[in-house]
Amino acid sequence: DAKTTQPNSMESNEEEPVHLPCNHSTISGTDYIHWYRQLPSQGPEYVIHGLTSNVNNRMASLAIAEDRKSSTLILHRATLRDAAVYYCILIDNYGQNFVFGPGTRLSVLP
Amino acid sequence: DVKVTQSSRYLVKRTGEKVFLECVQDMDHENMFWYRQDPGLGLRLIYFSYDVKMKEKGDIPEGYSVSREKKERFSLILESASTNQTSMYLCASRMDTSGANVLTFGAGSRLTVL
Protein backbone atom coordinates (compact mmCIF):
# COMPACT_ATOMS: atom_id res chain seq x y z
CA ASP A 1 0.00 0.00 0.00
CA ALA A 2 1.26 3.46 -0.85
CA LYS A 3 2.10 5.43 2.27
CA THR A 4 2.76 9.06 3.06
CA THR A 5 5.26 10.73 5.37
CA GLN A 6 4.76 14.12 6.96
CA PRO A 7 6.63 16.14 9.58
CA ASN A 8 5.26 15.59 13.06
CA SER A 9 4.75 19.27 13.77
CA MET A 10 5.10 22.73 12.28
CA GLU A 11 4.68 26.23 13.54
CA SER A 12 3.52 29.36 11.79
CA ASN A 13 2.79 32.95 12.63
CA GLU A 14 -0.69 34.29 12.16
CA GLU A 15 -1.41 35.83 8.74
CA GLU A 16 1.67 34.25 7.18
CA PRO A 17 1.59 31.54 4.51
CA VAL A 18 2.10 27.94 5.60
CA HIS A 19 3.49 25.17 3.42
CA LEU A 20 2.77 21.67 4.73
CA PRO A 21 4.82 19.00 2.92
CA CYS A 22 3.93 15.38 2.23
CA ASN A 23 6.11 12.69 0.68
CA HIS A 24 4.54 9.79 -1.17
CA SER A 25 7.38 8.25 -3.15
CA THR A 26 5.50 4.99 -3.84
CA ILE A 27 2.40 6.66 -5.27
CA SER A 28 0.83 4.86 -8.21
CA GLY A 29 -0.59 6.48 -11.32
CA THR A 30 -4.20 6.19 -10.18
CA ASP A 31 -3.76 7.40 -6.60
CA TYR A 32 -5.50 10.62 -5.63
CA ILE A 33 -3.83 12.85 -3.05
CA HIS A 34 -6.26 13.95 -0.35
CA TRP A 35 -5.73 16.37 2.51
CA TYR A 36 -7.85 16.47 5.63
CA ARG A 37 -7.52 18.38 8.85
CA GLN A 38 -8.74 17.70 12.35
CA LEU A 39 -9.56 20.54 14.70
CA PRO A 40 -9.52 19.84 18.45
CA SER A 41 -12.41 17.67 19.63
CA GLN A 42 -13.79 17.22 16.11
CA GLY A 43 -13.67 14.60 13.39
CA PRO A 44 -11.39 15.18 10.39
CA GLU A 45 -12.71 17.47 7.67
CA TYR A 46 -11.87 17.50 3.98
CA VAL A 47 -9.54 20.25 2.78
CA ILE A 48 -8.56 19.53 -0.81
CA HIS A 49 -7.57 16.76 -3.20
CA GLY A 50 -5.88 16.35 -6.56
CA LEU A 51 -4.50 13.86 -9.05
CA THR A 52 -1.84 15.54 -11.17
CA SER A 53 -2.49 19.25 -11.52
CA ASN A 54 -2.30 21.89 -8.82
CA VAL A 55 -5.65 22.67 -7.23
CA ASN A 56 -7.13 25.68 -5.49
CA ASN A 57 -10.24 26.06 -3.39
CA ARG A 58 -11.48 28.52 -0.80
CA MET A 59 -9.63 26.77 1.99
CA ALA A 60 -6.22 26.08 0.50
CA SER A 61 -4.06 25.26 -2.49
CA LEU A 62 -2.48 21.94 -3.35
CA ALA A 63 0.80 21.88 -5.21
CA ILE A 64 1.71 18.49 -6.68
CA ALA A 65 5.24 17.75 -7.82
CA GLU A 66 5.69 16.86 -11.47
CA ASP A 67 6.72 13.28 -10.58
CA ARG A 68 3.85 13.14 -8.03
CA LYS A 69 6.17 11.81 -5.34
CA SER A 70 5.45 14.75 -3.09
CA SER A 71 2.85 17.42 -2.56
CA THR A 72 2.43 20.57 -0.52
CA LEU A 73 -0.67 21.97 1.11
CA ILE A 74 -0.57 25.75 1.12
CA LEU A 75 -2.56 27.89 3.52
CA HIS A 76 -2.20 31.37 2.13
CA ARG A 77 -2.76 33.29 5.37
CA ALA A 78 -2.80 31.21 8.51
CA THR A 79 -5.33 32.09 11.18
CA LEU A 80 -5.60 30.83 14.73
CA ARG A 81 -8.51 28.66 13.57
CA ASP A 82 -6.17 26.79 11.23
CA ALA A 83 -4.38 25.21 14.18
CA ALA A 84 -5.09 21.51 13.65
CA VAL A 85 -3.61 18.17 12.68
CA TYR A 86 -3.27 17.93 8.89
CA TYR A 87 -3.38 14.54 7.20
CA CYS A 88 -2.15 13.71 3.72
CA ILE A 89 -3.51 10.40 2.40
CA LEU A 90 -3.58 8.50 -0.87
CA ILE A 91 -6.75 6.96 -2.23
CA ASP A 92 -6.57 4.78 -5.33
CA ASN A 93 -9.10 4.77 -8.11
CA TYR A 94 -10.88 1.84 -6.51
CA GLY A 95 -11.38 3.94 -3.41
CA GLN A 96 -9.05 1.93 -1.25
CA ASN A 97 -5.80 2.49 0.62
CA PHE A 98 -7.28 5.22 2.80
CA VAL A 99 -4.60 5.03 5.46
CA PHE A 100 -4.26 7.96 7.84
CA GLY A 101 -0.83 8.39 9.40
CA PRO A 102 -0.09 10.58 12.45
CA GLY A 103 -0.29 13.76 10.33
CA THR A 104 1.33 17.17 10.98
CA ARG A 105 0.28 19.17 14.00
CA LEU A 106 0.20 22.83 12.95
CA SER A 107 0.49 25.49 15.63
CA VAL A 108 -0.36 29.08 14.72
CA LEU A 109 1.17 31.79 16.86
CA PRO A 110 -0.58 35.13 17.31
CA ASP B 1 -23.88 19.49 3.04
CA VAL B 2 -23.46 15.84 3.89
CA LYS B 3 -24.03 15.14 7.49
CA VAL B 4 -22.63 12.17 9.37
CA THR B 5 -24.15 11.84 12.81
CA GLN B 6 -22.76 9.65 15.54
CA SER B 7 -25.34 8.90 18.19
CA SER B 8 -23.19 9.37 21.27
CA ARG B 9 -20.33 11.81 21.82
CA TYR B 10 -19.27 10.25 25.12
CA LEU B 11 -19.89 6.78 26.55
CA VAL B 12 -18.65 5.05 29.66
CA LYS B 13 -19.03 1.27 29.79
CA ARG B 14 -17.78 -1.55 31.97
CA THR B 15 -15.55 -4.41 30.90
CA GLY B 16 -17.59 -7.19 29.32
CA GLU B 17 -20.53 -5.02 28.33
CA LYS B 18 -21.87 -5.05 24.80
CA VAL B 19 -21.49 -1.66 23.15
CA PHE B 20 -23.28 -0.28 20.10
CA LEU B 21 -21.96 2.78 18.29
CA GLU B 22 -24.40 4.12 15.74
CA CYS B 23 -23.63 6.22 12.69
CA VAL B 24 -26.13 7.74 10.27
CA GLN B 25 -25.47 9.68 7.05
CA ASP B 26 -28.08 11.67 5.19
CA MET B 27 -26.79 11.88 1.60
CA ASP B 28 -27.34 8.40 0.21
CA HIS B 29 -23.64 7.55 0.29
CA GLU B 30 -22.74 4.00 -0.64
CA ASN B 31 -19.56 3.65 1.40
CA MET B 32 -19.22 3.91 5.17
CA PHE B 33 -16.25 3.45 7.48
CA TRP B 34 -15.35 3.04 11.13
CA TYR B 35 -11.98 4.21 12.44
CA ARG B 36 -10.50 4.41 15.89
CA GLN B 37 -8.09 7.15 16.87
CA ASP B 38 -5.49 6.86 19.60
CA PRO B 39 -2.73 9.32 20.56
CA GLY B 40 0.37 8.85 18.43
CA LEU B 41 -1.25 6.22 16.19
CA GLY B 42 -3.38 8.34 13.88
CA LEU B 43 -6.61 6.89 12.53
CA ARG B 44 -6.81 3.14 12.09
CA LEU B 45 -9.48 1.52 9.95
CA ILE B 46 -11.62 -1.06 11.75
CA TYR B 47 -14.27 -1.98 9.18
CA PHE B 48 -15.80 -0.52 6.07
CA SER B 49 -18.84 -1.20 3.94
CA TYR B 50 -19.27 -0.57 0.23
CA ASP B 51 -23.01 -1.18 0.25
CA VAL B 52 -25.92 -2.46 2.30
CA LYS B 53 -25.21 -5.80 3.97
CA MET B 54 -21.61 -5.70 2.73
CA LYS B 55 -18.64 -5.37 5.04
CA GLU B 56 -14.90 -5.60 4.74
CA LYS B 57 -12.29 -5.88 7.45
CA GLY B 58 -9.90 -3.01 7.87
CA ASP B 59 -6.55 -3.06 9.62
CA ILE B 60 -7.74 -3.78 13.17
CA PRO B 61 -11.08 -5.68 13.12
CA GLU B 62 -10.37 -7.95 16.11
CA GLY B 63 -12.86 -7.46 18.90
CA TYR B 64 -15.32 -5.59 16.68
CA SER B 65 -18.20 -6.39 14.36
CA VAL B 66 -20.39 -4.19 12.19
CA SER B 67 -23.89 -4.11 10.80
CA ARG B 68 -25.24 -2.33 7.74
CA GLU B 69 -28.92 -3.24 7.31
CA LYS B 70 -29.86 0.11 5.76
CA LYS B 71 -27.84 2.30 3.45
CA GLU B 72 -27.81 5.27 5.79
CA ARG B 73 -26.81 3.45 8.96
CA PHE B 74 -23.56 1.72 9.89
CA SER B 75 -23.21 0.30 13.39
CA LEU B 76 -20.05 -0.71 15.20
CA ILE B 77 -20.48 -3.41 17.83
CA LEU B 78 -18.14 -4.35 20.64
CA GLU B 79 -19.45 -7.75 21.74
CA SER B 80 -17.54 -7.69 25.03
CA ALA B 81 -15.84 -4.40 25.73
CA SER B 82 -12.32 -4.40 27.08
CA THR B 83 -10.21 -1.61 28.53
CA ASN B 84 -7.94 -1.60 25.46
CA GLN B 85 -10.93 -0.52 23.42
CA THR B 86 -11.04 2.80 25.21
CA SER B 87 -10.62 5.20 22.32
CA MET B 88 -12.14 7.83 20.05
CA TYR B 89 -14.28 6.19 17.35
CA LEU B 90 -14.88 8.00 14.09
CA CYS B 91 -17.43 7.17 11.44
CA ALA B 92 -17.12 8.40 7.85
CA SER B 93 -19.04 8.09 4.61
CA ARG B 94 -18.28 8.58 0.93
CA MET B 95 -20.39 8.65 -2.20
CA ASP B 96 -18.88 5.63 -3.93
CA THR B 97 -15.69 3.76 -4.70
CA SER B 98 -13.82 6.48 -6.51
CA GLY B 99 -10.60 8.04 -5.36
CA ALA B 100 -12.01 11.42 -6.32
CA ASN B 101 -14.74 11.20 -3.75
CA VAL B 102 -14.04 12.71 -0.37
CA LEU B 103 -14.65 11.24 3.07
CA THR B 104 -17.07 13.03 5.38
CA PHE B 105 -16.55 12.33 9.07
CA GLY B 106 -18.78 12.49 12.08
CA ALA B 107 -17.77 14.33 15.24
CA GLY B 108 -16.60 11.16 16.95
CA SER B 109 -17.65 9.02 19.90
CA ARG B 110 -15.29 8.88 22.85
CA LEU B 111 -15.63 5.52 24.57
CA THR B 112 -14.19 4.78 27.99
CA VAL B 113 -14.21 1.18 29.18
CA LEU B 114 -13.68 0.75 32.92
PDB file of C-alpha atoms in Angstrom:
ATOM      1  CA  ASP A   1       0.000   0.000   0.000  1.00  0.00           C
ATOM      2  CA  ALA A   2       1.256   3.459  -0.845  1.00  0.00           C
ATOM      3  CA  LYS A   3       2.098   5.431   2.273  1.00  0.00           C
ATOM      4  CA  THR A   4       2.756   9.056   3.061  1.00  0.00           C
ATOM      5  CA  THR A   5       5.257  10.725   5.375  1.00  0.00           C
ATOM      6  CA  GLN A   6       4.758  14.122   6.964  1.00  0.00           C
ATOM      7  CA  PRO A   7       6.630  16.141   9.585  1.00  0.00           C
ATOM      8  CA  ASN A   8       5.262  15.594  13.064  1.00  0.00           C
ATOM      9  CA  SER A   9       4.745  19.274  13.766  1.00  0.00           C
ATOM     10  CA  MET A  10       5.097  22.732  12.277  1.00  0.00           C
ATOM     11  CA  GLU A  11       4.678  26.229  13.539  1.00  0.00           C
ATOM     12  CA  SER A  12       3.519  29.360  11.791  1.00  0.00           C
ATOM     13  CA  ASN A  13       2.790  32.950  12.632  1.00  0.00           C
ATOM     14  CA  GLU A  14      -0.692  34.292  12.163  1.00  0.00           C
ATOM     15  CA  GLU A  15      -1.412  35.826   8.738  1.00  0.00           C
ATOM     16  CA  GLU A  16       1.674  34.252   7.180  1.00  0.00           C
ATOM     17  CA  PRO A  17       1.586  31.535   4.511  1.00  0.00           C
ATOM     18  CA  VAL A  18       2.096  27.942   5.595  1.00  0.00           C
ATOM     19  CA  HIS A  19       3.494  25.166   3.423  1.00  0.00           C
ATOM     20  CA  LEU A  20       2.774  21.667   4.726  1.00  0.00           C
ATOM     21  CA  PRO A  21       4.818  18.995   2.923  1.00  0.00           C
ATOM     22  CA  CYS A  22       3.925  15.376   2.234  1.00  0.00           C
ATOM     23  CA  ASN A  23       6.111  12.692   0.677  1.00  0.00           C
ATOM     24  CA  HIS A  24       4.545   9.789  -1.170  1.00  0.00           C
ATOM     25  CA  SER A  25       7.376   8.248  -3.152  1.00  0.00           C
ATOM     26  CA  THR A  26       5.500   4.986  -3.842  1.00  0.00           C
ATOM     27  CA  ILE A  27       2.400   6.658  -5.272  1.00  0.00           C
ATOM     28  CA  SER A  28       0.827   4.861  -8.208  1.00  0.00           C
ATOM     29  CA  GLY A  29      -0.594   6.477 -11.318  1.00  0.00           C
ATOM     30  CA  THR A  30      -4.199   6.193 -10.182  1.00  0.00           C
ATOM     31  CA  ASP A  31      -3.757   7.401  -6.603  1.00  0.00           C
ATOM     32  CA  TYR A  32      -5.502  10.619  -5.633  1.00  0.00           C
ATOM     33  CA  ILE A  33      -3.827  12.847  -3.048  1.00  0.00           C
ATOM     34  CA  HIS A  34      -6.261  13.949  -0.351  1.00  0.00           C
ATOM     35  CA  TRP A  35      -5.726  16.374   2.513  1.00  0.00           C
ATOM     36  CA  TYR A  36      -7.851  16.469   5.629  1.00  0.00           C
ATOM     37  CA  ARG A  37      -7.518  18.384   8.855  1.00  0.00           C
ATOM     38  CA  GLN A  38      -8.744  17.703  12.353  1.00  0.00           C
ATOM     39  CA  LEU A  39      -9.562  20.542  14.699  1.00  0.00           C
ATOM     40  CA  PRO A  40      -9.516  19.838  18.447  1.00  0.00           C
ATOM     41  CA  SER A  41     -12.410  17.669  19.629  1.00  0.00           C
ATOM     42  CA  GLN A  42     -13.790  17.217  16.113  1.00  0.00           C
ATOM     43  CA  GLY A  43     -13.669  14.603  13.389  1.00  0.00           C
ATOM     44  CA  PRO A  44     -11.392  15.181  10.387  1.00  0.00           C
ATOM     45  CA  GLU A  45     -12.706  17.469   7.669  1.00  0.00           C
ATOM     46  CA  TYR A  46     -11.874  17.501   3.984  1.00  0.00           C
ATOM     47  CA  VAL A  47      -9.543  20.248   2.783  1.00  0.00           C
ATOM     48  CA  ILE A  48      -8.564  19.529  -0.813  1.00  0.00           C
ATOM     49  CA  HIS A  49      -7.574  16.762  -3.200  1.00  0.00           C
ATOM     50  CA  GLY A  50      -5.876  16.350  -6.557  1.00  0.00           C
ATOM     51  CA  LEU A  51      -4.504  13.858  -9.046  1.00  0.00           C
ATOM     52  CA  THR A  52      -1.840  15.537 -11.175  1.00  0.00           C
ATOM     53  CA  SER A  53      -2.488  19.255 -11.518  1.00  0.00           C
ATOM     54  CA  ASN A  54      -2.298  21.894  -8.822  1.00  0.00           C
ATOM     55  CA  VAL A  55      -5.655  22.666  -7.234  1.00  0.00           C
ATOM     56  CA  ASN A  56      -7.135  25.684  -5.493  1.00  0.00           C
ATOM     57  CA  ASN A  57     -10.239  26.060  -3.385  1.00  0.00           C
ATOM     58  CA  ARG A  58     -11.479  28.516  -0.804  1.00  0.00           C
ATOM     59  CA  MET A  59      -9.629  26.767   1.989  1.00  0.00           C
ATOM     60  CA  ALA A  60      -6.216  26.083   0.503  1.00  0.00           C
ATOM     61  CA  SER A  61      -4.057  25.258  -2.494  1.00  0.00           C
ATOM     62  CA  LEU A  62      -2.481  21.936  -3.346  1.00  0.00           C
ATOM     63  CA  ALA A  63       0.803  21.883  -5.214  1.00  0.00           C
ATOM     64  CA  ILE A  64       1.708  18.490  -6.684  1.00  0.00           C
ATOM     65  CA  ALA A  65       5.244  17.747  -7.815  1.00  0.00           C
ATOM     66  CA  GLU A  66       5.695  16.858 -11.467  1.00  0.00           C
ATOM     67  CA  ASP A  67       6.722  13.285 -10.578  1.00  0.00           C
ATOM     68  CA  ARG A  68       3.851  13.138  -8.034  1.00  0.00           C
ATOM     69  CA  LYS A  69       6.168  11.814  -5.340  1.00  0.00           C
ATOM     70  CA  SER A  70       5.451  14.750  -3.091  1.00  0.00           C
ATOM     71  CA  SER A  71       2.845  17.420  -2.557  1.00  0.00           C
ATOM     72  CA  THR A  72       2.428  20.573  -0.516  1.00  0.00           C
ATOM     73  CA  LEU A  73      -0.671  21.965   1.114  1.00  0.00           C
ATOM     74  CA  ILE A  74      -0.570  25.750   1.117  1.00  0.00           C
ATOM     75  CA  LEU A  75      -2.565  27.889   3.521  1.00  0.00           C
ATOM     76  CA  HIS A  76      -2.198  31.371   2.131  1.00  0.00           C
ATOM     77  CA  ARG A  77      -2.764  33.286   5.369  1.00  0.00           C
ATOM     78  CA  ALA A  78      -2.797  31.210   8.512  1.00  0.00           C
ATOM     79  CA  THR A  79      -5.335  32.092  11.182  1.00  0.00           C
ATOM     80  CA  LEU A  80      -5.603  30.826  14.732  1.00  0.00           C
ATOM     81  CA  ARG A  81      -8.514  28.659  13.573  1.00  0.00           C
ATOM     82  CA  ASP A  82      -6.167  26.794  11.231  1.00  0.00           C
ATOM     83  CA  ALA A  83      -4.378  25.206  14.182  1.00  0.00           C
ATOM     84  CA  ALA A  84      -5.094  21.510  13.652  1.00  0.00           C
ATOM     85  CA  VAL A  85      -3.607  18.167  12.679  1.00  0.00           C
ATOM     86  CA  TYR A  86      -3.273  17.933   8.890  1.00  0.00           C
ATOM     87  CA  TYR A  87      -3.379  14.544   7.201  1.00  0.00           C
ATOM     88  CA  CYS A  88      -2.152  13.709   3.716  1.00  0.00           C
ATOM     89  CA  ILE A  89      -3.505  10.395   2.402  1.00  0.00           C
ATOM     90  CA  LEU A  90      -3.577   8.501  -0.870  1.00  0.00           C
ATOM     91  CA  ILE A  91      -6.749   6.959  -2.229  1.00  0.00           C
ATOM     92  CA  ASP A  92      -6.566   4.784  -5.328  1.00  0.00           C
ATOM     93  CA  ASN A  93      -9.103   4.773  -8.111  1.00  0.00           C
ATOM     94  CA  TYR A  94     -10.879   1.845  -6.505  1.00  0.00           C
ATOM     95  CA  GLY A  95     -11.383   3.936  -3.412  1.00  0.00           C
ATOM     96  CA  GLN A  96      -9.048   1.927  -1.246  1.00  0.00           C
ATOM     97  CA  ASN A  97      -5.797   2.492   0.619  1.00  0.00           C
ATOM     98  CA  PHE A  98      -7.278   5.217   2.796  1.00  0.00           C
ATOM     99  CA  VAL A  99      -4.596   5.028   5.460  1.00  0.00           C
ATOM    100  CA  PHE A 100      -4.257   7.959   7.838  1.00  0.00           C
ATOM    101  CA  GLY A 101      -0.827   8.393   9.404  1.00  0.00           C
ATOM    102  CA  PRO A 102      -0.090  10.575  12.449  1.00  0.00           C
ATOM    103  CA  GLY A 103      -0.295  13.765  10.328  1.00  0.00           C
ATOM    104  CA  THR A 104       1.330  17.165  10.980  1.00  0.00           C
ATOM    105  CA  ARG A 105       0.279  19.170  14.003  1.00  0.00           C
ATOM    106  CA  LEU A 106       0.196  22.826  12.946  1.00  0.00           C
ATOM    107  CA  SER A 107       0.489  25.486  15.627  1.00  0.00           C
ATOM    108  CA  VAL A 108      -0.355  29.078  14.721  1.00  0.00           C
ATOM    109  CA  LEU A 109       1.168  31.785  16.862  1.00  0.00           C
ATOM    110  CA  PRO A 110      -0.577  35.131  17.311  1.00  0.00           C
TER     111      PRO A 110
ATOM    112  CA  ASP B   1     -23.881  19.486   3.041  1.00  0.00           C
ATOM    113  CA  VAL B   2     -23.458  15.838   3.891  1.00  0.00           C
ATOM    114  CA  LYS B   3     -24.025  15.138   7.493  1.00  0.00           C
ATOM    115  CA  VAL B   4     -22.632  12.174   9.369  1.00  0.00           C
ATOM    116  CA  THR B   5     -24.146  11.839  12.812  1.00  0.00           C
ATOM    117  CA  GLN B   6     -22.755   9.655  15.545  1.00  0.00           C
ATOM    118  CA  SER B   7     -25.341   8.903  18.186  1.00  0.00           C
ATOM    119  CA  SER B   8     -23.188   9.366  21.272  1.00  0.00           C
ATOM    120  CA  ARG B   9     -20.331  11.810  21.816  1.00  0.00           C
ATOM    121  CA  TYR B  10     -19.274  10.247  25.120  1.00  0.00           C
ATOM    122  CA  LEU B  11     -19.889   6.783  26.550  1.00  0.00           C
ATOM    123  CA  VAL B  12     -18.654   5.049  29.657  1.00  0.00           C
ATOM    124  CA  LYS B  13     -19.029   1.266  29.789  1.00  0.00           C
ATOM    125  CA  ARG B  14     -17.776  -1.554  31.968  1.00  0.00           C
ATOM    126  CA  THR B  15     -15.549  -4.414  30.903  1.00  0.00           C
ATOM    127  CA  GLY B  16     -17.585  -7.193  29.324  1.00  0.00           C
ATOM    128  CA  GLU B  17     -20.534  -5.021  28.330  1.00  0.00           C
ATOM    129  CA  LYS B  18     -21.869  -5.045  24.802  1.00  0.00           C
ATOM    130  CA  VAL B  19     -21.493  -1.659  23.152  1.00  0.00           C
ATOM    131  CA  PHE B  20     -23.276  -0.277  20.098  1.00  0.00           C
ATOM    132  CA  LEU B  21     -21.964   2.775  18.287  1.00  0.00           C
ATOM    133  CA  GLU B  22     -24.396   4.124  15.736  1.00  0.00           C
ATOM    134  CA  CYS B  23     -23.626   6.220  12.687  1.00  0.00           C
ATOM    135  CA  VAL B  24     -26.130   7.740  10.266  1.00  0.00           C
ATOM    136  CA  GLN B  25     -25.472   9.680   7.045  1.00  0.00           C
ATOM    137  CA  ASP B  26     -28.084  11.666   5.191  1.00  0.00           C
ATOM    138  CA  MET B  27     -26.795  11.880   1.604  1.00  0.00           C
ATOM    139  CA  ASP B  28     -27.341   8.400   0.212  1.00  0.00           C
ATOM    140  CA  HIS B  29     -23.643   7.548   0.288  1.00  0.00           C
ATOM    141  CA  GLU B  30     -22.735   4.002  -0.639  1.00  0.00           C
ATOM    142  CA  ASN B  31     -19.561   3.647   1.399  1.00  0.00           C
ATOM    143  CA  MET B  32     -19.218   3.913   5.166  1.00  0.00           C
ATOM    144  CA  PHE B  33     -16.247   3.447   7.481  1.00  0.00           C
ATOM    145  CA  TRP B  34     -15.354   3.040  11.133  1.00  0.00           C
ATOM    146  CA  TYR B  35     -11.980   4.214  12.436  1.00  0.00           C
ATOM    147  CA  ARG B  36     -10.498   4.411  15.887  1.00  0.00           C
ATOM    148  CA  GLN B  37      -8.091   7.146  16.869  1.00  0.00           C
ATOM    149  CA  ASP B  38      -5.490   6.862  19.596  1.00  0.00           C
ATOM    150  CA  PRO B  39      -2.729   9.321  20.560  1.00  0.00           C
ATOM    151  CA  GLY B  40       0.373   8.855  18.428  1.00  0.00           C
ATOM    152  CA  LEU B  41      -1.252   6.221  16.191  1.00  0.00           C
ATOM    153  CA  GLY B  42      -3.384   8.345  13.882  1.00  0.00           C
ATOM    154  CA  LEU B  43      -6.611   6.889  12.529  1.00  0.00           C
ATOM    155  CA  ARG B  44      -6.814   3.144  12.087  1.00  0.00           C
ATOM    156  CA  LEU B  45      -9.478   1.520   9.948  1.00  0.00           C
ATOM    157  CA  ILE B  46     -11.623  -1.057  11.754  1.00  0.00           C
ATOM    158  CA  TYR B  47     -14.265  -1.982   9.180  1.00  0.00           C
ATOM    159  CA  PHE B  48     -15.803  -0.520   6.070  1.00  0.00           C
ATOM    160  CA  SER B  49     -18.841  -1.198   3.941  1.00  0.00           C
ATOM    161  CA  TYR B  50     -19.274  -0.574   0.232  1.00  0.00           C
ATOM    162  CA  ASP B  51     -23.013  -1.183   0.253  1.00  0.00           C
ATOM    163  CA  VAL B  52     -25.919  -2.460   2.299  1.00  0.00           C
ATOM    164  CA  LYS B  53     -25.211  -5.801   3.966  1.00  0.00           C
ATOM    165  CA  MET B  54     -21.614  -5.701   2.728  1.00  0.00           C
ATOM    166  CA  LYS B  55     -18.643  -5.371   5.039  1.00  0.00           C
ATOM    167  CA  GLU B  56     -14.903  -5.601   4.740  1.00  0.00           C
ATOM    168  CA  LYS B  57     -12.286  -5.880   7.452  1.00  0.00           C
ATOM    169  CA  GLY B  58      -9.904  -3.008   7.875  1.00  0.00           C
ATOM    170  CA  ASP B  59      -6.554  -3.060   9.622  1.00  0.00           C
ATOM    171  CA  ILE B  60      -7.742  -3.782  13.169  1.00  0.00           C
ATOM    172  CA  PRO B  61     -11.075  -5.682  13.118  1.00  0.00           C
ATOM    173  CA  GLU B  62     -10.367  -7.951  16.105  1.00  0.00           C
ATOM    174  CA  GLY B  63     -12.864  -7.460  18.897  1.00  0.00           C
ATOM    175  CA  TYR B  64     -15.321  -5.591  16.680  1.00  0.00           C
ATOM    176  CA  SER B  65     -18.199  -6.392  14.361  1.00  0.00           C
ATOM    177  CA  VAL B  66     -20.392  -4.190  12.192  1.00  0.00           C
ATOM    178  CA  SER B  67     -23.886  -4.109  10.798  1.00  0.00           C
ATOM    179  CA  ARG B  68     -25.245  -2.326   7.737  1.00  0.00           C
ATOM    180  CA  GLU B  69     -28.917  -3.238   7.312  1.00  0.00           C
ATOM    181  CA  LYS B  70     -29.857   0.105   5.765  1.00  0.00           C
ATOM    182  CA  LYS B  71     -27.837   2.304   3.454  1.00  0.00           C
ATOM    183  CA  GLU B  72     -27.813   5.270   5.789  1.00  0.00           C
ATOM    184  CA  ARG B  73     -26.811   3.446   8.963  1.00  0.00           C
ATOM    185  CA  PHE B  74     -23.556   1.715   9.892  1.00  0.00           C
ATOM    186  CA  SER B  75     -23.210   0.305  13.393  1.00  0.00           C
ATOM    187  CA  LEU B  76     -20.050  -0.712  15.198  1.00  0.00           C
ATOM    188  CA  ILE B  77     -20.475  -3.408  17.830  1.00  0.00           C
ATOM    189  CA  LEU B  78     -18.143  -4.349  20.644  1.00  0.00           C
ATOM    190  CA  GLU B  79     -19.449  -7.753  21.743  1.00  0.00           C
ATOM    191  CA  SER B  80     -17.543  -7.692  25.034  1.00  0.00           C
ATOM    192  CA  ALA B  81     -15.844  -4.398  25.725  1.00  0.00           C
ATOM    193  CA  SER B  82     -12.320  -4.403  27.084  1.00  0.00           C
ATOM    194  CA  THR B  83     -10.206  -1.615  28.530  1.00  0.00           C
ATOM    195  CA  ASN B  84      -7.938  -1.595  25.458  1.00  0.00           C
ATOM    196  CA  GLN B  85     -10.934  -0.519  23.417  1.00  0.00           C
ATOM    197  CA  THR B  86     -11.041   2.804  25.211  1.00  0.00           C
ATOM    198  CA  SER B  87     -10.618   5.199  22.321  1.00  0.00           C
ATOM    199  CA  MET B  88     -12.145   7.826  20.052  1.00  0.00           C
ATOM    200  CA  TYR B  89     -14.282   6.188  17.351  1.00  0.00           C
ATOM    201  CA  LEU B  90     -14.876   8.004  14.086  1.00  0.00           C
ATOM    202  CA  CYS B  91     -17.434   7.174  11.442  1.00  0.00           C
ATOM    203  CA  ALA B  92     -17.117   8.400   7.851  1.00  0.00           C
ATOM    204  CA  SER B  93     -19.036   8.088   4.605  1.00  0.00           C
ATOM    205  CA  ARG B  94     -18.277   8.577   0.929  1.00  0.00           C
ATOM    206  CA  MET B  95     -20.390   8.648  -2.195  1.00  0.00           C
ATOM    207  CA  ASP B  96     -18.883   5.626  -3.929  1.00  0.00           C
ATOM    208  CA  THR B  97     -15.686   3.758  -4.704  1.00  0.00           C
ATOM    209  CA  SER B  98     -13.821   6.477  -6.509  1.00  0.00           C
ATOM    210  CA  GLY B  99     -10.601   8.044  -5.357  1.00  0.00           C
ATOM    211  CA  ALA B 100     -12.009  11.417  -6.322  1.00  0.00           C
ATOM    212  CA  ASN B 101     -14.744  11.198  -3.749  1.00  0.00           C
ATOM    213  CA  VAL B 102     -14.037  12.708  -0.370  1.00  0.00           C
ATOM    214  CA  LEU B 103     -14.654  11.244   3.073  1.00  0.00           C
ATOM    215  CA  THR B 104     -17.075  13.031   5.385  1.00  0.00           C
ATOM    216  CA  PHE B 105     -16.553  12.327   9.070  1.00  0.00           C
ATOM    217  CA  GLY B 106     -18.776  12.485  12.084  1.00  0.00           C
ATOM    218  CA  ALA B 107     -17.771  14.333  15.242  1.00  0.00           C
ATOM    219  CA  GLY B 108     -16.595  11.161  16.951  1.00  0.00           C
ATOM    220  CA  SER B 109     -17.651   9.018  19.899  1.00  0.00           C
ATOM    221  CA  ARG B 110     -15.291   8.880  22.845  1.00  0.00           C
ATOM    222  CA  LEU B 111     -15.632   5.524  24.571  1.00  0.00           C
ATOM    223  CA  THR B 112     -14.189   4.783  27.991  1.00  0.00           C
ATOM    224  CA  VAL B 113     -14.211   1.177  29.176  1.00  0.00           C
ATOM    225  CA  LEU B 114     -13.679   0.754  32.917  1.00  0.00           C
TER     226      LEU B 114
END
